[in-house]
Amino acid sequence: MTTHHHAEVNGTSLHYVSAGSSGSPILLVHGFPETWYAFHKLIPLLAAHHRVFAVDLRGFGDSAPGSVDSATAAEDLHGLIEHLGVGPVHLTGQDISGGTVFRLAATHPADVLSLTAIETGLPGYGLEALADTWYIRVLTAPGVPEMLLAGREAEFLRNTFPGAFTEDDIEEFARTYSRPGGWGGAIGLYRSMLADGDEIRALGTLKTPVLAVGAAGGTFTAATMSQVAAAEINSVVLDGVGHYVALAAPDRLAEAIARFVREVDATPAAR
């Protein structure tokens, strides 16, 4: 059973859900235009053998509103792991949370057993090429998201990402994006994407085991993560699956994550 909680960490309030009562912990971090709910199909599959936590980043979902950069979001996650008392965790991030989870793994390695990157890239390693995407331009323009998107959240999701989400998904995502300040997290992380390249590159390479999961983006995730991992990464591409993997193919994603996590847990140096 999935339960809902709030944690007061790093000067903010983070909403998260938890499931599972045993096994190594997995922390799931969503992208855009998502919240923790992006993992609602994946969580019960992983929770059969793991303690699973899925968080709304600051400025997203039912966490406290406000704009956030990737460095602050990483510190929020560090605070959450300390609050939960479950570290180190198997960290999983997708889409625009790539910079956040990479920062956490790089700056707080004791928090992280492994990193799974799903359909994501990193500033400084080519992610900035997405800057010409129209909705990223809208989200990063001062005052424009609030002016154009307020009251049109469901229409934006339905028309910008046709076929990616069910009507139930759209209703849940739109519920929280329509809160006062509901676009703040997305605004902040996309601005970070455009500005953080030098900082991300300066963090160096990760010693933690890495799994790269690609789908619609093909091998882009693996190519990126190979540049920032000290050792050879694990990689899987889920053919025929769209960008929002956790919603589109939860069974296949759960199988890939569970297999990778078992391998890491079986390594004597994992803890």
Tab-separated table of C-alpha atoms in Angstrom:
chain	number	residue	atom	x	y	z
A	1	MET	CA	0.000	0.000	0.000
A	2	THR	CA	1.244	3.483	-0.886
A	3	THR	CA	1.107	6.072	1.885
A	4	HIS	CA	1.543	9.857	1.702
A	5	HIS	CA	3.822	11.953	3.922
A	6	HIS	CA	5.471	15.360	4.265
A	7	ALA	CA	9.023	16.030	5.430
A	8	GLU	CA	10.381	19.388	6.574
A	9	VAL	CA	13.889	19.540	5.121
A	10	ASN	CA	16.293	22.216	3.892
A	11	GLY	CA	13.840	25.017	4.571
A	12	THR	CA	10.975	23.511	2.600
A	13	SER	CA	8.241	20.892	2.856
A	14	LEU	CA	8.530	17.884	0.557
A	15	HIS	CA	5.633	15.598	-0.187
A	16	TYR	CA	6.567	11.976	-0.773
A	17	VAL	CA	4.943	8.582	-0.920
A	18	SER	CA	6.277	5.304	0.410
A	19	ALA	CA	5.572	1.633	-0.120
A	20	GLY	CA	7.191	-1.671	0.775
A	21	SER	CA	8.476	-2.848	4.129
A	22	SER	CA	11.730	-4.627	3.400
A	23	GLY	CA	14.649	-4.736	1.007
A	24	SER	CA	17.118	-2.083	-0.070
A	25	PRO	CA	15.607	1.411	-0.490
A	26	ILE	CA	14.811	2.972	-3.867
A	27	LEU	CA	14.183	6.721	-4.246
A	28	LEU	CA	12.307	7.773	-7.397
A	29	VAL	CA	12.625	11.338	-8.722
A	30	HIS	CA	10.254	12.571	-11.433
A	31	GLY	CA	10.787	14.831	-14.420
A	32	PHE	CA	8.515	17.248	-16.325
A	33	PRO	CA	5.569	17.595	-16.759
A	34	GLU	CA	5.265	15.139	-13.908
A	35	THR	CA	5.035	14.636	-10.151
A	36	TRP	CA	5.560	11.554	-7.975
A	37	TYR	CA	2.428	10.235	-9.710
A	38	ALA	CA	4.541	9.421	-12.771
A	39	PHE	CA	5.639	6.346	-10.799
A	40	HIS	CA	2.272	5.201	-9.469
A	41	LYS	CA	2.313	2.080	-11.676
A	42	LEU	CA	5.990	1.351	-11.006
A	43	ILE	CA	5.931	1.673	-7.220
A	44	PRO	CA	3.933	-1.484	-6.380
A	45	LEU	CA	6.093	-3.543	-8.734
A	46	LEU	CA	9.293	-2.472	-6.989
A	47	ALA	CA	7.752	-2.502	-3.504
A	48	ALA	CA	7.320	-6.278	-3.623
A	49	HIS	CA	11.036	-6.554	-2.782
A	50	HIS	CA	12.142	-3.031	-1.817
A	51	ARG	CA	11.287	-0.050	0.315
A	52	VAL	CA	10.254	2.521	-2.273
A	53	PHE	CA	9.971	6.288	-1.938
A	54	ALA	CA	8.798	8.733	-4.615
A	55	VAL	CA	9.119	12.449	-3.993
A	56	ASP	CA	7.597	15.628	-5.356
A	57	LEU	CA	10.530	17.973	-5.880
A	58	ARG	CA	10.266	21.458	-4.416
A	59	GLY	CA	7.870	23.494	-6.561
A	60	PHE	CA	6.169	20.378	-7.933
A	61	GLY	CA	3.161	18.327	-6.949
A	62	ASP	CA	2.098	18.651	-3.328
A	63	SER	CA	5.483	19.858	-2.079
A	64	ALA	CA	5.912	23.487	-1.080
A	65	PRO	CA	5.767	25.887	-4.038
A	66	GLY	CA	8.678	27.942	-5.259
A	67	SER	CA	11.346	28.023	-7.926
A	68	VAL	CA	14.288	25.700	-7.383
A	69	ASP	CA	17.620	25.137	-9.094
A	70	SER	CA	19.189	21.709	-9.424
A	71	ALA	CA	21.718	22.361	-6.635
A	72	THR	CA	18.993	23.227	-4.134
A	73	ALA	CA	16.860	20.311	-5.279
A	74	ALA	CA	19.810	17.970	-4.686
A	75	GLU	CA	20.229	19.323	-1.157
A	76	ASP	CA	16.494	18.821	-0.608
A	77	LEU	CA	16.922	15.161	-1.535
A	78	HIS	CA	19.939	14.844	0.756
A	79	GLY	CA	17.787	16.209	3.574
A	80	LEU	CA	14.970	13.824	2.720
A	81	ILE	CA	17.272	10.793	2.816
A	82	GLU	CA	18.542	11.917	6.219
A	83	HIS	CA	14.972	12.484	7.398
A	84	LEU	CA	13.934	9.006	6.275
A	85	GLY	CA	17.020	7.389	7.791
A	86	VAL	CA	17.268	4.939	4.904
A	87	GLY	CA	20.507	5.918	3.168
A	88	PRO	CA	22.247	4.937	1.091
A	89	VAL	CA	19.521	4.543	-1.523
A	90	HIS	CA	19.246	3.294	-5.058
A	91	LEU	CA	18.586	6.660	-6.700
A	92	THR	CA	16.447	6.888	-9.821
A	93	GLY	CA	15.827	10.055	-11.821
A	94	GLN	CA	14.193	10.746	-15.140
A	95	ASP	CA	13.912	13.564	-17.636
A	96	ILE	CA	14.766	17.026	-16.272
A	97	SER	CA	15.734	15.675	-12.819
A	98	GLY	CA	18.982	14.367	-14.327
A	99	GLY	CA	21.042	17.313	-13.106
A	100	THR	CA	19.532	17.033	-9.628
A	101	VAL	CA	20.208	13.332	-9.115
A	102	PHE	CA	23.683	13.627	-10.625
A	103	ARG	CA	24.507	16.442	-8.209
A	104	LEU	CA	23.253	14.394	-5.272
A	105	ALA	CA	25.347	11.374	-6.270
A	106	ALA	CA	28.415	13.545	-6.861
A	107	THR	CA	28.211	15.737	-3.758
A	108	HIS	CA	26.772	13.210	-1.284
A	109	PRO	CA	28.127	9.839	-2.440
A	110	ALA	CA	27.377	8.272	0.948
A	111	ASP	CA	23.667	8.789	0.173
A	112	VAL	CA	23.712	6.770	-3.032
A	113	LEU	CA	24.149	3.037	-3.646
A	114	SER	CA	23.476	3.312	-7.370
A	115	LEU	CA	22.079	5.733	-9.932
A	116	THR	CA	19.491	4.845	-12.546
A	117	ALA	CA	19.050	7.544	-15.203
A	118	ILE	CA	15.884	7.245	-17.289
A	119	GLU	CA	15.540	9.170	-20.544
A	120	THR	CA	17.668	12.035	-19.313
A	121	GLY	CA	20.770	14.033	-20.050
A	122	LEU	CA	22.976	16.550	-18.278
A	123	PRO	CA	23.835	20.218	-18.745
A	124	GLY	CA	27.343	20.477	-20.105
A	125	TYR	CA	26.934	17.180	-21.947
A	126	GLY	CA	24.504	18.144	-24.689
A	127	LEU	CA	21.195	18.604	-22.873
A	128	GLU	CA	21.213	22.307	-23.739
A	129	ALA	CA	20.368	21.337	-27.310
A	130	LEU	CA	16.756	21.077	-26.140
A	131	ALA	CA	16.669	24.815	-25.471
A	132	ASP	CA	14.858	25.482	-28.750
A	133	THR	CA	11.862	23.372	-27.689
A	134	TRP	CA	8.994	25.843	-27.567
A	135	TYR	CA	7.668	24.998	-24.117
A	136	ILE	CA	11.160	25.203	-22.614
A	137	ARG	CA	11.435	28.714	-24.058
A	138	VAL	CA	8.063	29.540	-22.484
A	139	LEU	CA	9.002	28.110	-19.088
A	140	THR	CA	12.321	29.925	-18.928
A	141	ALA	CA	10.974	33.347	-19.980
A	142	PRO	CA	10.304	35.578	-16.936
A	143	GLY	CA	6.585	35.928	-16.247
A	144	VAL	CA	5.500	34.091	-19.378
A	145	PRO	CA	4.492	30.692	-17.887
A	146	GLU	CA	2.191	32.329	-15.356
A	147	MET	CA	0.670	34.524	-18.057
A	148	LEU	CA	0.131	31.846	-20.707
A	149	LEU	CA	-0.429	28.634	-18.760
A	150	ALA	CA	-2.446	29.625	-15.688
A	151	GLY	CA	-5.917	28.128	-16.007
A	152	ARG	CA	-4.860	26.138	-19.080
A	153	GLU	CA	-2.828	23.407	-17.371
A	154	ALA	CA	-4.824	20.434	-18.656
A	155	GLU	CA	-5.009	21.835	-22.186
A	156	PHE	CA	-1.263	22.432	-22.162
A	157	LEU	CA	-0.539	18.854	-21.102
A	158	ARG	CA	-3.054	17.316	-23.475
A	159	ASN	CA	-1.939	19.269	-26.540
A	160	THR	CA	1.809	19.484	-25.912
A	161	PHE	CA	2.276	15.791	-25.124
A	162	PRO	CA	-0.418	14.096	-27.230
A	163	GLY	CA	-0.884	10.446	-26.382
A	164	ALA	CA	1.737	10.456	-23.629
A	165	PHE	CA	-0.700	10.567	-20.735
A	166	THR	CA	-4.144	9.230	-19.936
A	167	GLU	CA	-6.898	11.623	-18.947
A	168	ASP	CA	-6.430	10.479	-15.342
A	169	ASP	CA	-2.726	11.340	-15.562
A	170	ILE	CA	-3.524	14.756	-17.025
A	171	GLU	CA	-6.115	15.455	-14.328
A	172	GLU	CA	-3.648	14.627	-11.548
A	173	PHE	CA	-0.723	16.543	-13.026
A	174	ALA	CA	-2.925	19.554	-13.829
A	175	ARG	CA	-4.310	19.550	-10.275
A	176	THR	CA	-0.923	20.433	-8.844
A	177	TYR	CA	0.441	22.573	-11.673
A	178	SER	CA	-2.634	24.760	-11.245
A	179	ARG	CA	-1.724	25.603	-7.624
A	180	PRO	CA	-0.394	29.105	-6.916
A	181	GLY	CA	3.257	28.921	-7.905
A	182	GLY	CA	2.670	25.485	-9.397
A	183	TRP	CA	5.034	26.074	-12.318
A	184	GLY	CA	7.901	27.173	-10.066
A	185	GLY	CA	9.746	23.875	-9.953
A	186	ALA	CA	9.657	23.396	-13.709
A	187	ILE	CA	10.736	26.976	-14.316
A	188	GLY	CA	13.690	26.582	-11.966
A	189	LEU	CA	14.935	23.245	-13.278
A	190	TYR	CA	14.757	24.316	-16.910
A	191	ARG	CA	16.650	27.499	-16.124
A	192	SER	CA	19.223	25.321	-14.387
A	193	MET	CA	19.442	23.174	-17.488
A	194	LEU	CA	20.489	26.229	-19.471
A	195	ALA	CA	22.929	27.595	-16.898
A	196	ASP	CA	24.569	24.690	-15.045
A	197	GLY	CA	26.812	23.139	-17.683
A	198	ASP	CA	30.120	24.339	-16.237
A	199	GLU	CA	29.123	23.390	-12.688
A	200	ILE	CA	27.979	19.914	-13.682
A	201	ARG	CA	31.175	19.243	-15.630
A	202	ALA	CA	33.249	20.445	-12.667
A	203	LEU	CA	31.698	17.777	-10.441
A	204	GLY	CA	33.733	15.124	-12.248
A	205	THR	CA	32.864	11.458	-12.509
A	206	LEU	CA	30.745	9.156	-10.378
A	207	LYS	CA	32.126	6.047	-8.708
A	208	THR	CA	28.644	4.716	-8.005
A	209	PRO	CA	27.219	2.045	-10.360
A	210	VAL	CA	25.050	3.554	-13.106
A	211	LEU	CA	22.171	2.183	-15.155
A	212	ALA	CA	21.057	4.179	-18.203
A	213	VAL	CA	17.528	3.482	-19.460
A	214	GLY	CA	16.669	4.745	-22.905
A	215	ALA	CA	13.435	4.559	-24.867
A	216	ALA	CA	12.245	7.221	-27.293
A	217	GLY	CA	15.594	8.969	-26.803
A	218	GLY	CA	17.501	5.877	-27.897
A	219	THR	CA	21.077	5.793	-26.628
A	220	PHE	CA	21.301	9.475	-25.642
A	221	THR	CA	21.037	8.671	-21.922
A	222	ALA	CA	23.717	5.992	-22.122
A	223	ALA	CA	26.028	8.225	-24.159
A	224	THR	CA	25.680	10.971	-21.567
A	225	MET	CA	26.080	8.816	-18.487
A	226	SER	CA	29.102	7.053	-19.984
A	227	GLN	CA	30.909	10.386	-19.898
A	228	VAL	CA	30.304	10.955	-16.183
A	229	ALA	CA	30.738	7.446	-14.763
A	230	ALA	CA	34.156	6.274	-13.618
A	231	ALA	CA	33.370	2.672	-14.554
A	232	GLU	CA	31.489	1.053	-17.407
A	233	ILE	CA	27.778	1.659	-17.086
A	234	ASN	CA	24.865	-0.725	-17.494
A	235	SER	CA	22.510	0.215	-20.295
A	236	VAL	CA	19.131	-0.865	-21.611
A	237	VAL	CA	16.965	0.568	-24.391
A	238	LEU	CA	13.249	-0.221	-24.240
A	239	ASP	CA	12.234	-0.365	-27.879
A	240	GLY	CA	8.753	0.802	-28.790
A	241	VAL	CA	8.319	2.806	-25.575
A	242	GLY	CA	7.741	6.554	-25.375
A	243	HIS	CA	9.746	9.067	-23.371
A	244	TYR	CA	7.627	8.733	-20.214
A	245	VAL	CA	8.804	5.222	-19.492
A	246	ALA	CA	7.428	4.737	-15.981
A	247	LEU	CA	3.895	5.347	-17.229
A	248	ALA	CA	4.245	3.696	-20.628
A	249	ALA	CA	6.064	0.490	-19.673
A	250	PRO	CA	6.168	0.050	-15.885
A	251	ASP	CA	6.628	-3.723	-16.080
A	252	ARG	CA	9.665	-3.518	-18.344
A	253	LEU	CA	11.156	-0.639	-16.377
A	254	ALA	CA	10.638	-2.447	-13.064
A	255	GLU	CA	12.360	-5.525	-14.455
A	256	ALA	CA	15.373	-3.477	-15.607
A	257	ILE	CA	15.695	-1.591	-12.320
A	258	ALA	CA	15.193	-4.677	-10.161
A	259	ARG	CA	17.824	-6.649	-12.071
A	260	PHE	CA	20.341	-3.823	-11.779
A	261	VAL	CA	19.616	-3.260	-8.082
A	262	ARG	CA	20.031	-6.983	-7.322
A	263	GLU	CA	23.438	-6.928	-8.978
A	264	VAL	CA	24.525	-3.891	-6.975
A	265	ASP	CA	23.186	-5.286	-3.714
A	266	ALA	CA	25.069	-8.517	-4.323
A	267	THR	CA	28.368	-6.633	-4.632
A	268	PRO	CA	30.298	-6.714	-1.313
A	269	ALA	CA	31.269	-3.042	-1.642
A	270	ALA	CA	27.663	-1.915	-2.064
A	271	ARG	CA	27.349	-1.018	1.620
